[in-house]
Amino acid sequence: MITARQIRAGRALLGWSQQQLADRAILSRNAVAKLERGEVDPRASTIEAVRRILEQHGVIFVPASGRIGEGVRAAAPAE
């Protein structure tokens, strides 16, 4: 499962506002803000919608491994 930090980082990587992510994932801006602050225990379907839209736009989620924390990176551009 992706984390609140990864959602914030993925959105920032794309240069999107919370409203832009909310519109694309069909959520309210308030719901995105709460997700990013970790203030809610979201439904799996909500996290999946956010994950899917960010991945469709080139965000790759990197899981934590050992002493290295989770993160995000940009997919290589298509040639």
JSON list of C-alpha atoms in Angstrom, two decimals:
[
{"chain": "A", "resi": 1, "resn": "MET", "atom": "CA", "xyz": [0.00, 0.00, 0.00]},
{"chain": "A", "resi": 2, "resn": "ILE", "atom": "CA", "xyz": [1.25, 3.49, -0.79]},
{"chain": "A", "resi": 3, "resn": "THR", "atom": "CA", "xyz": [1.80, 5.98, 2.02]},
{"chain": "A", "resi": 4, "resn": "ALA", "atom": "CA", "xyz": [0.66, 9.55, 2.62]},
{"chain": "A", "resi": 5, "resn": "ARG", "atom": "CA", "xyz": [4.23, 10.71, 1.96]},
{"chain": "A", "resi": 6, "resn": "GLN", "atom": "CA", "xyz": [4.27, 8.90, -1.39]},
{"chain": "A", "resi": 7, "resn": "ILE", "atom": "CA", "xyz": [0.98, 10.48, -2.41]},
{"chain": "A", "resi": 8, "resn": "ARG", "atom": "CA", "xyz": [2.33, 13.97, -1.60]},
{"chain": "A", "resi": 9, "resn": "ALA", "atom": "CA", "xyz": [5.62, 13.24, -3.37]},
{"chain": "A", "resi": 10, "resn": "GLY", "atom": "CA", "xyz": [3.94, 11.75, -6.43]},
{"chain": "A", "resi": 11, "resn": "ARG", "atom": "CA", "xyz": [1.65, 14.73, -6.77]},
{"chain": "A", "resi": 12, "resn": "ALA", "atom": "CA", "xyz": [4.59, 17.11, -6.35]},
{"chain": "A", "resi": 13, "resn": "LEU", "atom": "CA", "xyz": [6.60, 15.18, -8.94]},
{"chain": "A", "resi": 14, "resn": "LEU", "atom": "CA", "xyz": [3.84, 15.85, -11.47]},
{"chain": "A", "resi": 15, "resn": "GLY", "atom": "CA", "xyz": [3.48, 19.48, -10.38]},
{"chain": "A", "resi": 16, "resn": "TRP", "atom": "CA", "xyz": [-0.19, 18.95, -9.55]},
{"chain": "A", "resi": 17, "resn": "SER", "atom": "CA", "xyz": [-2.23, 20.78, -6.94]},
{"chain": "A", "resi": 18, "resn": "GLN", "atom": "CA", "xyz": [-4.39, 18.83, -4.52]},
{"chain": "A", "resi": 19, "resn": "GLN", "atom": "CA", "xyz": [-7.39, 19.93, -6.57]},
{"chain": "A", "resi": 20, "resn": "GLN", "atom": "CA", "xyz": [-5.88, 18.57, -9.80]},
{"chain": "A", "resi": 21, "resn": "LEU", "atom": "CA", "xyz": [-5.26, 15.17, -8.19]},
{"chain": "A", "resi": 22, "resn": "ALA", "atom": "CA", "xyz": [-8.74, 15.20, -6.66]},
{"chain": "A", "resi": 23, "resn": "ASP", "atom": "CA", "xyz": [-10.35, 15.95, -10.03]},
{"chain": "A", "resi": 24, "resn": "ARG", "atom": "CA", "xyz": [-8.44, 13.18, -11.80]},
{"chain": "A", "resi": 25, "resn": "ALA", "atom": "CA", "xyz": [-9.07, 10.60, -9.05]},
{"chain": "A", "resi": 26, "resn": "ILE", "atom": "CA", "xyz": [-12.71, 11.69, -8.65]},
{"chain": "A", "resi": 27, "resn": "LEU", "atom": "CA", "xyz": [-12.29, 12.72, -5.00]},
{"chain": "A", "resi": 28, "resn": "SER", "atom": "CA", "xyz": [-12.81, 15.93, -3.10]},
{"chain": "A", "resi": 29, "resn": "ARG", "atom": "CA", "xyz": [-9.82, 18.20, -2.48]},
{"chain": "A", "resi": 30, "resn": "ASN", "atom": "CA", "xyz": [-10.50, 17.78, 1.23]},
{"chain": "A", "resi": 31, "resn": "ALA", "atom": "CA", "xyz": [-10.21, 13.99, 0.89]},
{"chain": "A", "resi": 32, "resn": "VAL", "atom": "CA", "xyz": [-6.84, 14.35, -0.85]},
{"chain": "A", "resi": 33, "resn": "ALA", "atom": "CA", "xyz": [-5.62, 16.77, 1.84]},
{"chain": "A", "resi": 34, "resn": "LYS", "atom": "CA", "xyz": [-6.62, 14.32, 4.59]},
{"chain": "A", "resi": 35, "resn": "LEU", "atom": "CA", "xyz": [-4.96, 11.42, 2.75]},
{"chain": "A", "resi": 36, "resn": "GLU", "atom": "CA", "xyz": [-1.74, 13.40, 2.44]},
{"chain": "A", "resi": 37, "resn": "ARG", "atom": "CA", "xyz": [-1.78, 14.30, 6.13]},
{"chain": "A", "resi": 38, "resn": "GLY", "atom": "CA", "xyz": [-2.53, 10.71, 7.13]},
{"chain": "A", "resi": 39, "resn": "GLU", "atom": "CA", "xyz": [-5.61, 11.86, 9.02]},
{"chain": "A", "resi": 40, "resn": "VAL", "atom": "CA", "xyz": [-7.92, 9.16, 7.72]},
{"chain": "A", "resi": 41, "resn": "ASP", "atom": "CA", "xyz": [-7.94, 5.42, 7.38]},
{"chain": "A", "resi": 42, "resn": "PRO", "atom": "CA", "xyz": [-9.02, 5.39, 3.75]},
{"chain": "A", "resi": 43, "resn": "ARG", "atom": "CA", "xyz": [-10.84, 2.69, 1.88]},
{"chain": "A", "resi": 44, "resn": "ALA", "atom": "CA", "xyz": [-8.64, 0.51, -0.26]},
{"chain": "A", "resi": 45, "resn": "SER", "atom": "CA", "xyz": [-10.60, 1.71, -3.30]},
{"chain": "A", "resi": 46, "resn": "THR", "atom": "CA", "xyz": [-9.68, 5.33, -2.55]},
{"chain": "A", "resi": 47, "resn": "ILE", "atom": "CA", "xyz": [-5.96, 4.55, -2.27]},
{"chain": "A", "resi": 48, "resn": "GLU", "atom": "CA", "xyz": [-6.21, 2.44, -5.43]},
{"chain": "A", "resi": 49, "resn": "ALA", "atom": "CA", "xyz": [-7.82, 5.32, -7.36]},
{"chain": "A", "resi": 50, "resn": "VAL", "atom": "CA", "xyz": [-5.04, 7.69, -6.30]},
{"chain": "A", "resi": 51, "resn": "ARG", "atom": "CA", "xyz": [-2.31, 5.13, -7.01]},
{"chain": "A", "resi": 52, "resn": "ARG", "atom": "CA", "xyz": [-3.73, 4.28, -10.42]},
{"chain": "A", "resi": 53, "resn": "ILE", "atom": "CA", "xyz": [-4.04, 7.90, -11.61]},
{"chain": "A", "resi": 54, "resn": "LEU", "atom": "CA", "xyz": [-0.53, 8.80, -10.43]},
{"chain": "A", "resi": 55, "resn": "GLU", "atom": "CA", "xyz": [0.94, 5.71, -12.10]},
{"chain": "A", "resi": 56, "resn": "GLN", "atom": "CA", "xyz": [-0.95, 6.47, -15.33]},
{"chain": "A", "resi": 57, "resn": "HIS", "atom": "CA", "xyz": [0.87, 9.81, -15.39]},
{"chain": "A", "resi": 58, "resn": "GLY", "atom": "CA", "xyz": [4.33, 8.33, -14.86]},
{"chain": "A", "resi": 59, "resn": "VAL", "atom": "CA", "xyz": [4.83, 8.04, -11.11]},
{"chain": "A", "resi": 60, "resn": "ILE", "atom": "CA", "xyz": [6.57, 4.87, -9.93]},
{"chain": "A", "resi": 61, "resn": "PHE", "atom": "CA", "xyz": [6.12, 3.94, -6.27]},
{"chain": "A", "resi": 62, "resn": "VAL", "atom": "CA", "xyz": [9.24, 2.57, -4.62]},
{"chain": "A", "resi": 63, "resn": "PRO", "atom": "CA", "xyz": [8.69, 0.45, -1.48]},
{"chain": "A", "resi": 64, "resn": "ALA", "atom": "CA", "xyz": [10.86, 0.75, 1.62]},
{"chain": "A", "resi": 65, "resn": "SER", "atom": "CA", "xyz": [13.81, -1.63, 1.69]},
{"chain": "A", "resi": 66, "resn": "GLY", "atom": "CA", "xyz": [15.98, -2.16, 4.74]},
{"chain": "A", "resi": 67, "resn": "ARG", "atom": "CA", "xyz": [17.26, 1.22, 5.90]},
{"chain": "A", "resi": 68, "resn": "ILE", "atom": "CA", "xyz": [15.99, 3.00, 2.78]},
{"chain": "A", "resi": 69, "resn": "GLY", "atom": "CA", "xyz": [12.52, 4.49, 3.10]},
{"chain": "A", "resi": 70, "resn": "GLU", "atom": "CA", "xyz": [9.71, 4.44, 0.60]},
{"chain": "A", "resi": 71, "resn": "GLY", "atom": "CA", "xyz": [9.65, 6.92, -2.23]},
{"chain": "A", "resi": 72, "resn": "VAL", "atom": "CA", "xyz": [8.58, 7.79, -5.74]},
{"chain": "A", "resi": 73, "resn": "ARG", "atom": "CA", "xyz": [10.32, 8.34, -9.03]},
{"chain": "A", "resi": 74, "resn": "ALA", "atom": "CA", "xyz": [9.37, 9.38, -12.54]},
{"chain": "A", "resi": 75, "resn": "ALA", "atom": "CA", "xyz": [9.05, 6.81, -15.27]},
{"chain": "A", "resi": 76, "resn": "ALA", "atom": "CA", "xyz": [11.41, 7.23, -18.20]},
{"chain": "A", "resi": 77, "resn": "PRO", "atom": "CA", "xyz": [9.74, 9.06, -21.07]},
{"chain": "A", "resi": 78, "resn": "ALA", "atom": "CA", "xyz": [8.47, 6.88, -23.91]},
{"chain": "A", "resi": 79, "resn": "GLU", "atom": "CA", "xyz": [10.65, 6.98, -27.00]}
]
